[in-house]
PDB file of C-alpha atoms in Angstrom:
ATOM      1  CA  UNK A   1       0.000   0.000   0.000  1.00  0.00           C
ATOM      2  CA  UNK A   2       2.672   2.534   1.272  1.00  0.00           C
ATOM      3  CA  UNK A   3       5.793   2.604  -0.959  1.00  0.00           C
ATOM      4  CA  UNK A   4       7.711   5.584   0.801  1.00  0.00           C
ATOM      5  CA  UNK A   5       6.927   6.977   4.050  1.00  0.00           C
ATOM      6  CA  UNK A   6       7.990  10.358   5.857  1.00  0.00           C
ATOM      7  CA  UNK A   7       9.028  10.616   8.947  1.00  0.00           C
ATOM      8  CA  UNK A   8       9.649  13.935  10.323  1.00  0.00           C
ATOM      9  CA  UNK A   9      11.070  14.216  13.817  1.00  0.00           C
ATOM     10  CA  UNK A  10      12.338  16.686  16.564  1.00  0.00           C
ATOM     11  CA  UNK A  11      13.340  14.529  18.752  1.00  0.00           C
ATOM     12  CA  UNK A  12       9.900  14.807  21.209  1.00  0.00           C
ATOM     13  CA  UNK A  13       7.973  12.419  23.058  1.00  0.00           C
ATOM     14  CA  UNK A  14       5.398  12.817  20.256  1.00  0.00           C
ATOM     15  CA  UNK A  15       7.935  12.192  17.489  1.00  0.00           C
ATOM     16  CA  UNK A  16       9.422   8.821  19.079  1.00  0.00           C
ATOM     17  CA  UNK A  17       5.652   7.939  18.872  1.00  0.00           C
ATOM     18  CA  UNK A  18       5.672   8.550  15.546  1.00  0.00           C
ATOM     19  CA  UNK A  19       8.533   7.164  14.574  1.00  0.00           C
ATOM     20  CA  UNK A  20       7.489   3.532  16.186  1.00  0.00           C
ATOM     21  CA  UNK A  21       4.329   4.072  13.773  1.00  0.00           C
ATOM     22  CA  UNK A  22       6.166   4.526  10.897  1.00  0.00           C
ATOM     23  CA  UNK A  23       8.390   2.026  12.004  1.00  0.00           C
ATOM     24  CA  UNK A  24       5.486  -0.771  12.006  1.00  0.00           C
ATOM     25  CA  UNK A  25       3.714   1.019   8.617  1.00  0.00           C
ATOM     26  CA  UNK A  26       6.478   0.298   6.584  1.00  0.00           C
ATOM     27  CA  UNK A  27       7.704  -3.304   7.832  1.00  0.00           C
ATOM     28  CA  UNK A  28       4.140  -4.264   7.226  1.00  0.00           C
ATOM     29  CA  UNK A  29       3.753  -2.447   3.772  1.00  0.00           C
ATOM     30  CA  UNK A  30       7.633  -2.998   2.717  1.00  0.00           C
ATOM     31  CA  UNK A  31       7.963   0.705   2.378  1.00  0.00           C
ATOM     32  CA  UNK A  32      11.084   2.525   2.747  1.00  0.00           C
ATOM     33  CA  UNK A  33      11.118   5.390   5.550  1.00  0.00           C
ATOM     34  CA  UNK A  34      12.255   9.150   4.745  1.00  0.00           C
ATOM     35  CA  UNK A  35      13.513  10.497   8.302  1.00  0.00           C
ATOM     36  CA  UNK A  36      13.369  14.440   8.586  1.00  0.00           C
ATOM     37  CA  UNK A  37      15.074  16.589  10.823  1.00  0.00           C
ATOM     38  CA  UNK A  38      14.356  20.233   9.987  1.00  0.00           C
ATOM     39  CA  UNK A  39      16.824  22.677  11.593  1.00  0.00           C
ATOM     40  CA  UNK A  40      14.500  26.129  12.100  1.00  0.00           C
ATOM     41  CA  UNK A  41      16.269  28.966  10.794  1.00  0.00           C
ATOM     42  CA  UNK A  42      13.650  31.626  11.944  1.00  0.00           C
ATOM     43  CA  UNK A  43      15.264  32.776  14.258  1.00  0.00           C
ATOM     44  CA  UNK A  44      17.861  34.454  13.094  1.00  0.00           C
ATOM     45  CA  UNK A  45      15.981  36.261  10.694  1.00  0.00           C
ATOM     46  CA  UNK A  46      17.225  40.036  11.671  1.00  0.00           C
ATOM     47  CA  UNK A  47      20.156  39.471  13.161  1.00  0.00           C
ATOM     48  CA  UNK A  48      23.729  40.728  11.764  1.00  0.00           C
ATOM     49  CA  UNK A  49      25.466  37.534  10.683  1.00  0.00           C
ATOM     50  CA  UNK A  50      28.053  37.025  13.826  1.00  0.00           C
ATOM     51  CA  UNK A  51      29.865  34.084  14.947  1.00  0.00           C
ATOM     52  CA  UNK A  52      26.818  33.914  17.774  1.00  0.00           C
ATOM     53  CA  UNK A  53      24.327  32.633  14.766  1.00  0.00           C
ATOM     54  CA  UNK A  54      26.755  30.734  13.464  1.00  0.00           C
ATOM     55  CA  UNK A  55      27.452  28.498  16.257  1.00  0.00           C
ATOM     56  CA  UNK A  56      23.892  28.390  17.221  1.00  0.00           C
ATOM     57  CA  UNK A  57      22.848  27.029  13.673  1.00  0.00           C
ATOM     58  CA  UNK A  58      25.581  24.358  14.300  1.00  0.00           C
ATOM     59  CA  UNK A  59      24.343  23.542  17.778  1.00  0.00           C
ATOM     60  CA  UNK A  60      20.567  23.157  16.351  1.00  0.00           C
ATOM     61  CA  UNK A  61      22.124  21.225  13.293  1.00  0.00           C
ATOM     62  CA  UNK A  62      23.736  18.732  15.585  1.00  0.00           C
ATOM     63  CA  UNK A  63      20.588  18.116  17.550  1.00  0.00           C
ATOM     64  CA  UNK A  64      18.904  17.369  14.197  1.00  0.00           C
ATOM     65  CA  UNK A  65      21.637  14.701  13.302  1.00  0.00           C
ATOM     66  CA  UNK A  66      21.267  13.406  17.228  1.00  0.00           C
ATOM     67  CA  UNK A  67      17.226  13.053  15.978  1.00  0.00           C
ATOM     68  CA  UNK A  68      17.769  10.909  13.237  1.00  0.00           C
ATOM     69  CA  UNK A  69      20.029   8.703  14.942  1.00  0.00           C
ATOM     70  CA  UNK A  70      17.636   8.213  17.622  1.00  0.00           C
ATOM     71  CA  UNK A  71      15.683   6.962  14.548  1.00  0.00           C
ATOM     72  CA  UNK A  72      18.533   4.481  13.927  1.00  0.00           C
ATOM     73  CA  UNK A  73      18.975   3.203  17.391  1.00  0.00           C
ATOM     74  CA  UNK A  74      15.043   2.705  17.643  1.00  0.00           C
ATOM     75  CA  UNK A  75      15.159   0.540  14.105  1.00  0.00           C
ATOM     76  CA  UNK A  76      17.804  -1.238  15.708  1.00  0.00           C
ATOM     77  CA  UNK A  77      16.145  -2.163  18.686  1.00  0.00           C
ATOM     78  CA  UNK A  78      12.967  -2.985  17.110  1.00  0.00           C
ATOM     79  CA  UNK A  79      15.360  -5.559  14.823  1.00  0.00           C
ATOM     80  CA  UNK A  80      13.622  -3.960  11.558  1.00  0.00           C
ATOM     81  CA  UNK A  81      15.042  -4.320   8.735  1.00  0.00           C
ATOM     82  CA  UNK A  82      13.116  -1.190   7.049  1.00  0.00           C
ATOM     83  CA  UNK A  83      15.179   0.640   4.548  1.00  0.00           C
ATOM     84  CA  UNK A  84      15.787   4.528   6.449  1.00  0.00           C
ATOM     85  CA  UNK A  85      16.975   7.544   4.203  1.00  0.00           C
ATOM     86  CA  UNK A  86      18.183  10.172   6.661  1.00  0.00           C
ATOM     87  CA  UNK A  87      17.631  13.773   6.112  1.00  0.00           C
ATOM     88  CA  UNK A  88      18.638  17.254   7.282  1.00  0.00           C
ATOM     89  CA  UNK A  89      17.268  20.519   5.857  1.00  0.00           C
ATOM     90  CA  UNK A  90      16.842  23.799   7.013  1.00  0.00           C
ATOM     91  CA  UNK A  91      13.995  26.064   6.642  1.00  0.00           C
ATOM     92  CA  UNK A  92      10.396  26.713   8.027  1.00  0.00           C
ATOM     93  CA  UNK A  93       9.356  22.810   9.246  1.00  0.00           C
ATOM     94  CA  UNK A  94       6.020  22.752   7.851  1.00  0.00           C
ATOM     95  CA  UNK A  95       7.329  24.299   4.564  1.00  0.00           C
ATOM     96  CA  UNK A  96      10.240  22.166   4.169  1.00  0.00           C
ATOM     97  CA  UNK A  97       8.094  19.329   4.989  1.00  0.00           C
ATOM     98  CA  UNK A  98       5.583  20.411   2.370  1.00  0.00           C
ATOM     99  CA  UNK A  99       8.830  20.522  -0.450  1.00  0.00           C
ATOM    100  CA  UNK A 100       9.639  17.147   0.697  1.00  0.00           C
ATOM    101  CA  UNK A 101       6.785  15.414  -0.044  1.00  0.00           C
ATOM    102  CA  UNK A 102       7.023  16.629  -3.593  1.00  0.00           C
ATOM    103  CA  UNK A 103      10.403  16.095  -3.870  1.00  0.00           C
ATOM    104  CA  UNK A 104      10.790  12.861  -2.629  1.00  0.00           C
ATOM    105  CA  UNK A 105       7.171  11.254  -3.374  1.00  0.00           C
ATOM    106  CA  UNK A 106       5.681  10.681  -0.219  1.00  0.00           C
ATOM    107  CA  UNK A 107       3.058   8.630  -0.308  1.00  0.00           C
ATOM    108  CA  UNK A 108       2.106   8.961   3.783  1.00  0.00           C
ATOM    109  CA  UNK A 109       3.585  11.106   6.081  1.00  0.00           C
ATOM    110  CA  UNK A 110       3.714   9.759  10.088  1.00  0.00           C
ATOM    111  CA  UNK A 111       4.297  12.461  12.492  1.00  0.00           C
ATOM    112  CA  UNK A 112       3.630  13.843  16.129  1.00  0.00           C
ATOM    113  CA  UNK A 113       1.576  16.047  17.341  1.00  0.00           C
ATOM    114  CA  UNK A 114       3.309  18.696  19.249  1.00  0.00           C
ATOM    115  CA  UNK A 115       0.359  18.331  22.329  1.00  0.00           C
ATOM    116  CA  UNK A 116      -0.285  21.928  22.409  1.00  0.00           C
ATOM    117  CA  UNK A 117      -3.522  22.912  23.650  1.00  0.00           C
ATOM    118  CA  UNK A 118      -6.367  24.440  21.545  1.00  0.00           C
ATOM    119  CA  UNK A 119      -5.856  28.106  22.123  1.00  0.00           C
ATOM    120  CA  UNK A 120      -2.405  27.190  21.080  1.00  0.00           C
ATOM    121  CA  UNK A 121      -2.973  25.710  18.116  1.00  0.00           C
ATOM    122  CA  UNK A 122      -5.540  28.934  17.428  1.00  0.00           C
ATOM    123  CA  UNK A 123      -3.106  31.719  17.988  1.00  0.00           C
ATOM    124  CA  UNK A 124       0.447  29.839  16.538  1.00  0.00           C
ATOM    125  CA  UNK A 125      -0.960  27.131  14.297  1.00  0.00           C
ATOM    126  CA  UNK A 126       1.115  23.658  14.397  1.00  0.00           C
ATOM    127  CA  UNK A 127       3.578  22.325  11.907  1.00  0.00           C
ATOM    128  CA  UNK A 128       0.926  19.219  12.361  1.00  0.00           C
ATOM    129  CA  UNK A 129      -1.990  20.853  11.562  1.00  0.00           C
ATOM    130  CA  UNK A 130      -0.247  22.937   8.561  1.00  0.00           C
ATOM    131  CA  UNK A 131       0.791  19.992   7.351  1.00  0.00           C
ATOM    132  CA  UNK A 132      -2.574  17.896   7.319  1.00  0.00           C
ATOM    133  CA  UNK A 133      -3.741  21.322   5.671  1.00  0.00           C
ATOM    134  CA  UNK A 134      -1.775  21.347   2.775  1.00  0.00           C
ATOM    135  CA  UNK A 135      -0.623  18.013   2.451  1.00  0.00           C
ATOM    136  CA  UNK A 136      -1.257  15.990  -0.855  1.00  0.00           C
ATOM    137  CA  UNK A 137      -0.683  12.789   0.507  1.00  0.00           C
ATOM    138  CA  UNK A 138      -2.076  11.291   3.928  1.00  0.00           C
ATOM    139  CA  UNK A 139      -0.834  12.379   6.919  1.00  0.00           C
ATOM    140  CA  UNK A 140      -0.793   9.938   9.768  1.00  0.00           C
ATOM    141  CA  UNK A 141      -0.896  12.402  13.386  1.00  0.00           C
ATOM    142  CA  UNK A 142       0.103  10.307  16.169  1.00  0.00           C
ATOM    143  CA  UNK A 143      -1.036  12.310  19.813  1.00  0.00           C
ATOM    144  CA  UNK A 144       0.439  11.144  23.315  1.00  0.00           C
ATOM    145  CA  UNK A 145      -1.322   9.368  25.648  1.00  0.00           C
TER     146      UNK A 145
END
């Protein structure tokens, strides 16, 4: 049914959800898995380009790597043999996200919910939620408990 699944992750409780999901979806479907890490780059929109920006894009970059080898170490443990592609990019996550489905032909995208509460979601919008908006594949949310 699935052929290539996405799998974007931040490292939460809500992504490690997710990624067991996607984890299941594709040994059962023999689809390969697309693992995301977006790095957000917002915030250093305004600021003079310093060594201060600089090191703080590494720092988030290296948490994004650390994601996606949580990924590994969870297919390892699990004992799946599911083919993982491992991605970083940088950018807006629900944009980039977005672009990757395109670009990489997504046919279902499994991913967290980021638990915020409805006012929340009202006033800031989720990558989630913008995703499932504009999304034009299926989009698998996976909430907490």
């Amino acid at each position: 049914m699935y052929k290539r699944i996405l799998l974007p992750t931040d490292g939460s409780e809500f992504a490690e959800k997710a990624e067991k999901h996607a984890l299941f979806l594709a040994e059962v479907s023999g689809a390969e898995i697309i693992a995301l890490s977006v790095v957000e780059t917002g915030f250093s929109i305004g600021l003079p380009s310093d060594d201060s920006v600089y090191h703080i894009s590494e720092m988030l970059r290296k948490e994004s790597e650390k994601n996606l080898e949580n990924v590994e170490k969870m297919k390892e443990d699990e004992n799946s043999n599911v083919k993982i592609t491992f991605k970083v990019e940088e950018g807006a996550p629900a944009k980039v996200i977005l672009e990757a489905i395109k670009k990489e032909n997504i046919d279902l995208v499994v991913m967290g919910s980021s638990g915020k509460g409805r006012l929340d979601r009202i006033i800031m919008g989720s990558v989630a939620e913008r995703v499932v908006k504009a999304s034009e594949c299926s989009v698998l949310v996976v909430y907490g408990d």
